[in-house]
One Martini backbone bead per residue (centre of mass of N, CA, C, O) as a GRO file, in nm:
protein
  266
    1MET     BB    1   4.343  -6.479  -3.700
    2SER     BB    2   4.451  -6.474  -3.991
    3GLU     BB    3   4.186  -6.372  -4.117
    4PHE     BB    4   4.177  -6.103  -3.970
    5PHE     BB    5   4.452  -5.989  -4.074
    6SER     BB    6   4.387  -6.006  -4.374
    7LEU     BB    7   4.146  -5.814  -4.362
    8LEU     BB    8   4.283  -5.571  -4.228
    9ILE     BB    9   4.506  -5.525  -4.440
   10SER     BB   10   4.313  -5.470  -4.676
   11PHE     BB   11   4.179  -5.224  -4.545
   12LEU     BB   12   4.439  -5.057  -4.502
   13LEU     BB   13   4.517  -5.038  -4.798
   14VAL     BB   14   4.270  -4.879  -4.885
   15HIS     BB   15   4.309  -4.642  -4.695
   16ILE     BB   16   4.584  -4.543  -4.797
   17ILE     BB   17   4.505  -4.492  -5.089
   18CYS     BB   18   4.260  -4.294  -5.033
   19ASP     BB   19   4.406  -4.089  -4.823
   20PHE     BB   20   4.703  -4.042  -4.997
   21TYR     BB   21   4.649  -4.094  -5.327
   22LEU     BB   22   4.318  -4.011  -5.384
   23GLN     BB   23   4.379  -3.721  -5.241
   24PRO     BB   24   4.368  -3.420  -5.321
   25ALA     BB   25   4.467  -3.111  -5.219
   26ARG     BB   26   4.194  -2.966  -5.289
   27TRP     BB   27   4.024  -3.135  -5.095
   28VAL     BB   28   4.154  -3.049  -4.833
   29GLU     BB   29   4.098  -2.744  -4.863
   30ALA     BB   30   3.790  -2.766  -4.897
   31LYS     BB   31   3.735  -2.893  -4.618
   32LYS     BB   32   3.847  -2.653  -4.451
   33GLN     BB   33   3.661  -2.424  -4.571
   34ARG     BB   34   3.356  -2.592  -4.590
   35THR     BB   35   3.327  -2.855  -4.468
   36TYR     BB   36   3.005  -2.976  -4.473
   37ARG     BB   37   2.983  -2.816  -4.767
   38SER     BB   38   3.174  -3.021  -4.888
   39VAL     BB   39   3.189  -3.234  -5.150
   40GLU     BB   40   3.466  -3.369  -5.094
   41LEU     BB   41   3.393  -3.502  -4.826
   42TYR     BB   42   3.181  -3.698  -4.941
   43CYS     BB   43   3.359  -3.831  -5.158
   44HIS     BB   44   3.579  -3.937  -4.968
   45ALA     BB   45   3.400  -4.115  -4.788
   46LEU     BB   46   3.276  -4.285  -5.021
   47LEU     BB   47   3.539  -4.401  -5.129
   48HIS     BB   48   3.607  -4.572  -4.879
   49GLY     BB   49   3.355  -4.752  -4.892
   50VAL     BB   50   3.359  -4.856  -5.191
   51ALA     BB   51   3.654  -4.977  -5.194
   52LEU     BB   52   3.570  -5.231  -5.005
   53ILE     BB   53   3.446  -5.414  -5.223
   54LEU     BB   54   3.696  -5.552  -5.332
   55PRO     BB   55   3.788  -5.721  -5.081
   56ALA     BB   56   3.507  -5.849  -5.041
   57LEU     BB   57   3.511  -6.011  -5.308
   58VAL     BB   58   3.779  -6.163  -5.271
   59LEU     BB   59   3.676  -6.275  -4.968
   60ASP     BB   60   3.372  -6.352  -4.977
   61ILE     BB   61   3.156  -6.145  -4.886
   62HIS     BB   62   2.863  -6.077  -4.811
   63TRP     BB   63   2.656  -5.845  -4.954
   64GLN     BB   64   2.521  -5.740  -4.693
   65LEU     BB   65   2.782  -5.688  -4.533
   66THR     BB   66   2.904  -5.498  -4.744
   67ALA     BB   67   2.690  -5.278  -4.721
   68TYR     BB   68   2.737  -5.217  -4.425
   69LEU     BB   69   3.036  -5.144  -4.455
   70VAL     BB   70   3.006  -4.900  -4.643
   71VAL     BB   71   2.828  -4.731  -4.457
   72TRP     BB   72   3.003  -4.733  -4.199
   73VAL     BB   73   3.265  -4.609  -4.322
   74THR     BB   74   3.146  -4.354  -4.444
   75VAL     BB   75   3.028  -4.228  -4.186
   76THR     BB   76   3.284  -4.236  -4.003
   77HIS     BB   77   3.472  -4.082  -4.192
   78PHE     BB   78   3.310  -3.825  -4.200
   79ALA     BB   79   3.312  -3.763  -3.894
   80ILE     BB   80   3.620  -3.755  -3.852
   81ASP     BB   81   3.687  -3.538  -4.068
   82LEU     BB   82   3.502  -3.320  -3.955
   83TRP     BB   83   3.645  -3.289  -3.689
   84LYS     BB   84   3.923  -3.207  -3.806
   85VAL     BB   85   3.832  -2.952  -3.989
   86THR     BB   86   3.685  -2.807  -3.722
   87SER     BB   87   3.938  -2.789  -3.582
   88ALA     BB   88   4.169  -2.566  -3.461
   89ASN     BB   89   4.407  -2.819  -3.456
   90GLY     BB   90   4.400  -2.999  -3.730
   91ASP     BB   91   4.721  -2.963  -3.828
   92LYS     BB   92   4.822  -3.128  -3.615
   93LEU     BB   93   4.977  -3.415  -3.525
   94SER     BB   94   4.779  -3.514  -3.307
   95HIS     BB   95   4.528  -3.512  -3.499
   96PHE     BB   96   4.637  -3.707  -3.706
   97ILE     BB   97   4.670  -3.948  -3.514
   98ILE     BB   98   4.378  -3.962  -3.421
   99ASP     BB   99   4.249  -3.992  -3.697
  100GLN     BB  100   4.397  -4.261  -3.777
  101THR     BB  101   4.314  -4.427  -3.529
  102LEU     BB  102   4.010  -4.420  -3.583
  103HIS     BB  103   4.015  -4.554  -3.860
  104VAL     BB  104   4.154  -4.818  -3.771
  105THR     BB  105   3.943  -4.898  -3.560
  106VAL     BB  106   3.707  -4.931  -3.754
  107LEU     BB  107   3.844  -5.156  -3.925
  108ALA     BB  108   3.893  -5.355  -3.694
  109VAL     BB  109   3.596  -5.389  -3.612
  110SER     BB  110   3.501  -5.489  -3.887
  111ALA     BB  111   3.682  -5.741  -3.904
  112PHE     BB  112   3.585  -5.870  -3.641
  113TYR     BB  113   3.284  -5.902  -3.732
  114LEU     BB  114   3.334  -6.068  -4.012
  115VAL     BB  115   3.467  -6.286  -3.849
  116ASP     BB  116   3.434  -6.608  -3.792
  117GLY     BB  117   3.485  -6.726  -3.453
  118ILE     BB  118   3.556  -6.450  -3.325
  119THR     BB  119   3.663  -6.348  -2.999
  120ILE     BB  120   3.762  -6.199  -2.718
  121ASN     BB  121   3.859  -6.463  -2.583
  122ALA     BB  122   4.041  -6.554  -2.820
  123VAL     BB  123   4.230  -6.309  -2.810
  124LEU     BB  124   4.322  -6.335  -2.507
  125LYS     BB  125   4.434  -6.647  -2.574
  126HIS     BB  126   4.647  -6.568  -2.751
  127GLU     BB  127   4.987  -6.635  -2.791
  128LYS     BB  128   5.065  -6.326  -2.899
  129LEU     BB  129   4.959  -6.116  -2.693
  130SER     BB  130   5.188  -6.093  -2.485
  131ALA     BB  131   5.402  -5.991  -2.687
  132CYS     BB  132   5.253  -5.736  -2.778
  133VAL     BB  133   5.234  -5.602  -2.501
  134GLN     BB  134   5.539  -5.585  -2.446
  135VAL     BB  135   5.615  -5.412  -2.691
  136ILE     BB  136   5.429  -5.173  -2.638
  137PHE     BB  137   5.538  -5.109  -2.356
  138ALA     BB  138   5.828  -5.048  -2.442
  139TYR     BB  139   5.767  -4.806  -2.628
  140LEU     BB  140   5.620  -4.633  -2.415
  141LEU     BB  141   5.859  -4.624  -2.206
  142ILE     BB  142   6.088  -4.485  -2.409
  143LEU     BB  143   5.956  -4.217  -2.418
  144LYS     BB  144   5.823  -4.017  -2.202
  145PRO     BB  145   5.923  -4.153  -1.938
  146THR     BB  146   6.226  -4.131  -2.012
  147SER     BB  147   6.236  -3.824  -2.038
  148ILE     BB  148   6.165  -3.769  -1.743
  149VAL     BB  149   6.401  -3.916  -1.615
  150ILE     BB  150   6.625  -3.752  -1.752
  151SER     BB  151   6.534  -3.477  -1.646
  152GLN     BB  152   6.568  -3.544  -1.343
  153VAL     BB  153   6.869  -3.620  -1.349
  154LEU     BB  154   6.961  -3.335  -1.501
  155GLN     BB  155   6.893  -3.102  -1.303
  156LYS     BB  156   7.183  -3.080  -1.159
  157TYR     BB  157   7.316  -3.021  -1.472
  158THR     BB  158   7.174  -2.785  -1.577
  159LEU     BB  159   7.186  -2.565  -1.848
  160SER     BB  160   7.135  -2.284  -1.985
  161GLY     BB  161   6.959  -2.349  -2.290
  162PHE     BB  162   6.857  -2.654  -2.242
  163ASN     BB  163   6.765  -2.967  -2.329
  164PRO     BB  164   6.730  -3.238  -2.132
  165ASP     BB  165   6.669  -3.400  -2.400
  166GLU     BB  166   6.904  -3.389  -2.610
  167SER     BB  167   7.078  -3.143  -2.600
  168THR     BB  168   7.151  -2.814  -2.747
  169PRO     BB  169   7.394  -2.615  -2.795
  170GLN     BB  170   7.512  -2.309  -2.797
  171ASP     BB  171   7.730  -2.089  -2.957
  172GLN     BB  172   7.722  -1.919  -2.713
  173PRO     BB  173   7.809  -1.808  -2.428
  174LEU     BB  174   7.711  -1.841  -2.112
  175SER     BB  175   7.497  -1.615  -1.917
  176LYS     BB  176   7.353  -1.465  -1.635
  177GLN     BB  177   7.285  -1.176  -1.773
  178SER     BB  178   7.194  -1.349  -2.031
  179LYS     BB  179   7.006  -1.476  -2.272
  180PRO     BB  180   6.999  -1.725  -2.474
  181GLU     BB  181   6.995  -1.806  -2.793
  182ILE     BB  182   6.752  -1.955  -2.981
  183THR     BB  183   6.812  -2.254  -3.161
  184GLY     BB  184   6.653  -2.432  -3.376
  185LEU     BB  185   6.440  -2.662  -3.298
  186VAL     BB  186   6.151  -2.721  -3.155
  187ALA     BB  187   6.208  -2.992  -2.969
  188GLY     BB  188   6.442  -3.147  -3.121
  189GLY     BB  189   6.588  -3.308  -2.900
  190GLU     BB  190   6.347  -3.488  -2.819
  191LEU     BB  191   6.306  -3.618  -3.097
  192ILE     BB  192   6.584  -3.745  -3.117
  193GLY     BB  193   6.546  -3.924  -2.868
  194TYR     BB  194   6.310  -4.086  -2.973
  195LEU     BB  195   6.440  -4.201  -3.232
  196GLU     BB  196   6.676  -4.338  -3.098
  197ARG     BB  197   6.510  -4.532  -2.911
  198VAL     BB  198   6.350  -4.673  -3.132
  199LEU     BB  199   6.591  -4.795  -3.277
  200ILE     BB  200   6.720  -4.948  -3.043
  201LEU     BB  201   6.473  -5.121  -2.969
  202THR     BB  202   6.430  -5.255  -3.241
  203PHE     BB  203   6.712  -5.390  -3.263
  204THR     BB  204   6.688  -5.545  -2.995
  205LEU     BB  205   6.424  -5.714  -3.061
  206VAL     BB  206   6.588  -5.851  -3.320
  207GLY     BB  207   6.903  -5.892  -3.221
  208SER     BB  208   7.064  -5.616  -3.336
  209TYR     BB  209   7.342  -5.492  -3.187
  210ALA     BB  210   7.507  -5.378  -3.424
  211ALA     BB  211   7.298  -5.156  -3.499
  212VAL     BB  212   7.329  -5.000  -3.237
  213GLY     BB  213   7.623  -4.920  -3.289
  214PHE     BB  214   7.560  -4.753  -3.541
  215VAL     BB  215   7.387  -4.536  -3.407
  216LEU     BB  216   7.608  -4.437  -3.209
  217ALA     BB  217   7.820  -4.363  -3.424
  218ALA     BB  218   7.650  -4.159  -3.584
  219LYS     BB  219   7.601  -3.968  -3.346
  220SER     BB  220   7.898  -3.906  -3.278
  221ILE     BB  221   7.966  -3.764  -3.541
  222PHE     BB  222   7.759  -3.528  -3.509
  223ARG     BB  223   7.868  -3.442  -3.213
  224PHE     BB  224   8.167  -3.367  -3.243
  225GLY     BB  225   8.152  -3.075  -3.358
  226GLU     BB  226   7.973  -2.959  -3.132
  227LEU     BB  227   8.172  -3.021  -2.888
  228ASN     BB  228   8.416  -2.857  -2.996
  229LYS     BB  229   8.250  -2.575  -2.947
  230ALA     BB  230   8.251  -2.610  -2.662
  231ASN     BB  231   8.265  -2.456  -2.341
  232GLY     BB  232   8.400  -2.680  -2.184
  233ARG     BB  233   8.335  -2.981  -2.007
  234SER     BB  234   8.031  -2.965  -1.919
  235MET     BB  235   7.894  -3.010  -2.191
  236THR     BB  236   7.996  -3.294  -2.253
  237GLU     BB  237   7.882  -3.424  -1.996
  238TYR     BB  238   7.586  -3.356  -2.040
  239VAL     BB  239   7.547  -3.507  -2.309
  240LEU     BB  240   7.648  -3.787  -2.213
  241ILE     BB  241   7.446  -3.839  -1.992
  242GLY     BB  242   7.189  -3.826  -2.166
  243SER     BB  243   7.271  -4.040  -2.378
  244LEU     BB  244   7.337  -4.279  -2.186
  245LEU     BB  245   7.064  -4.295  -2.052
  246SER     BB  246   6.905  -4.356  -2.306
  247VAL     BB  247   7.059  -4.616  -2.382
  248VAL     BB  248   7.038  -4.782  -2.120
  249ILE     BB  249   6.733  -4.794  -2.090
  250THR     BB  250   6.664  -4.911  -2.370
  251THR     BB  251   6.843  -5.164  -2.357
  252LEU     BB  252   6.716  -5.289  -2.105
  253VAL     BB  253   6.431  -5.312  -2.207
  254GLY     BB  254   6.501  -5.477  -2.462
  255ALA     BB  255   6.643  -5.718  -2.318
  256ILE     BB  256   6.407  -5.810  -2.140
  257VAL     BB  257   6.204  -5.859  -2.370
  258SER     BB  258   6.382  -6.051  -2.536
  259LEU     BB  259   6.404  -6.273  -2.322
  260SER     BB  260   6.097  -6.321  -2.301
  261LEU     BB  261   6.078  -6.386  -2.629
  262GLY     BB  262   6.344  -6.533  -2.740
  263VAL     BB  263   6.561  -6.364  -2.870
  264LYS     BB  264   6.806  -6.369  -3.107
  265ILE     BB  265   7.132  -6.304  -3.167
  266ASN     BB  266   7.291  -6.146  -3.461
   0.00000   0.00000   0.00000
């Protein structure tokens, strides 16, 4: 397995360099404007394939397998990028994530095929697989599912004009007769909640509970001025309920997984 990860990391390094550092902005614009007629699209895909020759030589991969690798990566990279630039929502974050996930999957499959002696059965029986699954499950659990749970719990406390997850109060008093003016980032509160929970879970999984306290202290400082401007106690209670739910759920998930993995507290 160590050989597989060494090969995959080298492939990912090449991908990052070619996709983010060796691709000029004018290539990106040209791909969007001319799609499959863009010379830049072909050059970019070919660059990704040819660049893999370097790690293949360093790792002493047979020249015939290297040739197959170059062709395979070039063709798949071209197809994935063509899909992205021809998609109506190609500039959205979701499409970027899908695009990069597909590229990484292609490289992972390539590394898996090139490593001798590795099989699906060997991967399934690997001692670290269970730990990886638990960690991935924990991160998936504390994102969207946790947001839904917080939203459901806060329904009975919801005030007009607030985001259920990590809501941001409006500057003006709320009124039943008029809609509150929406300010701030669209879905910014939800994103803040996601980032907070990712940080807390990460620190919990490495056993650094002191760092979790730092995250909570930093958040409290930023929230202090905002809550001081709130009219009435209900706003403070609303924000505290959402924040504490987020922290409690994430800490519990992190603690359970940490105990399962035998993580020591730092």
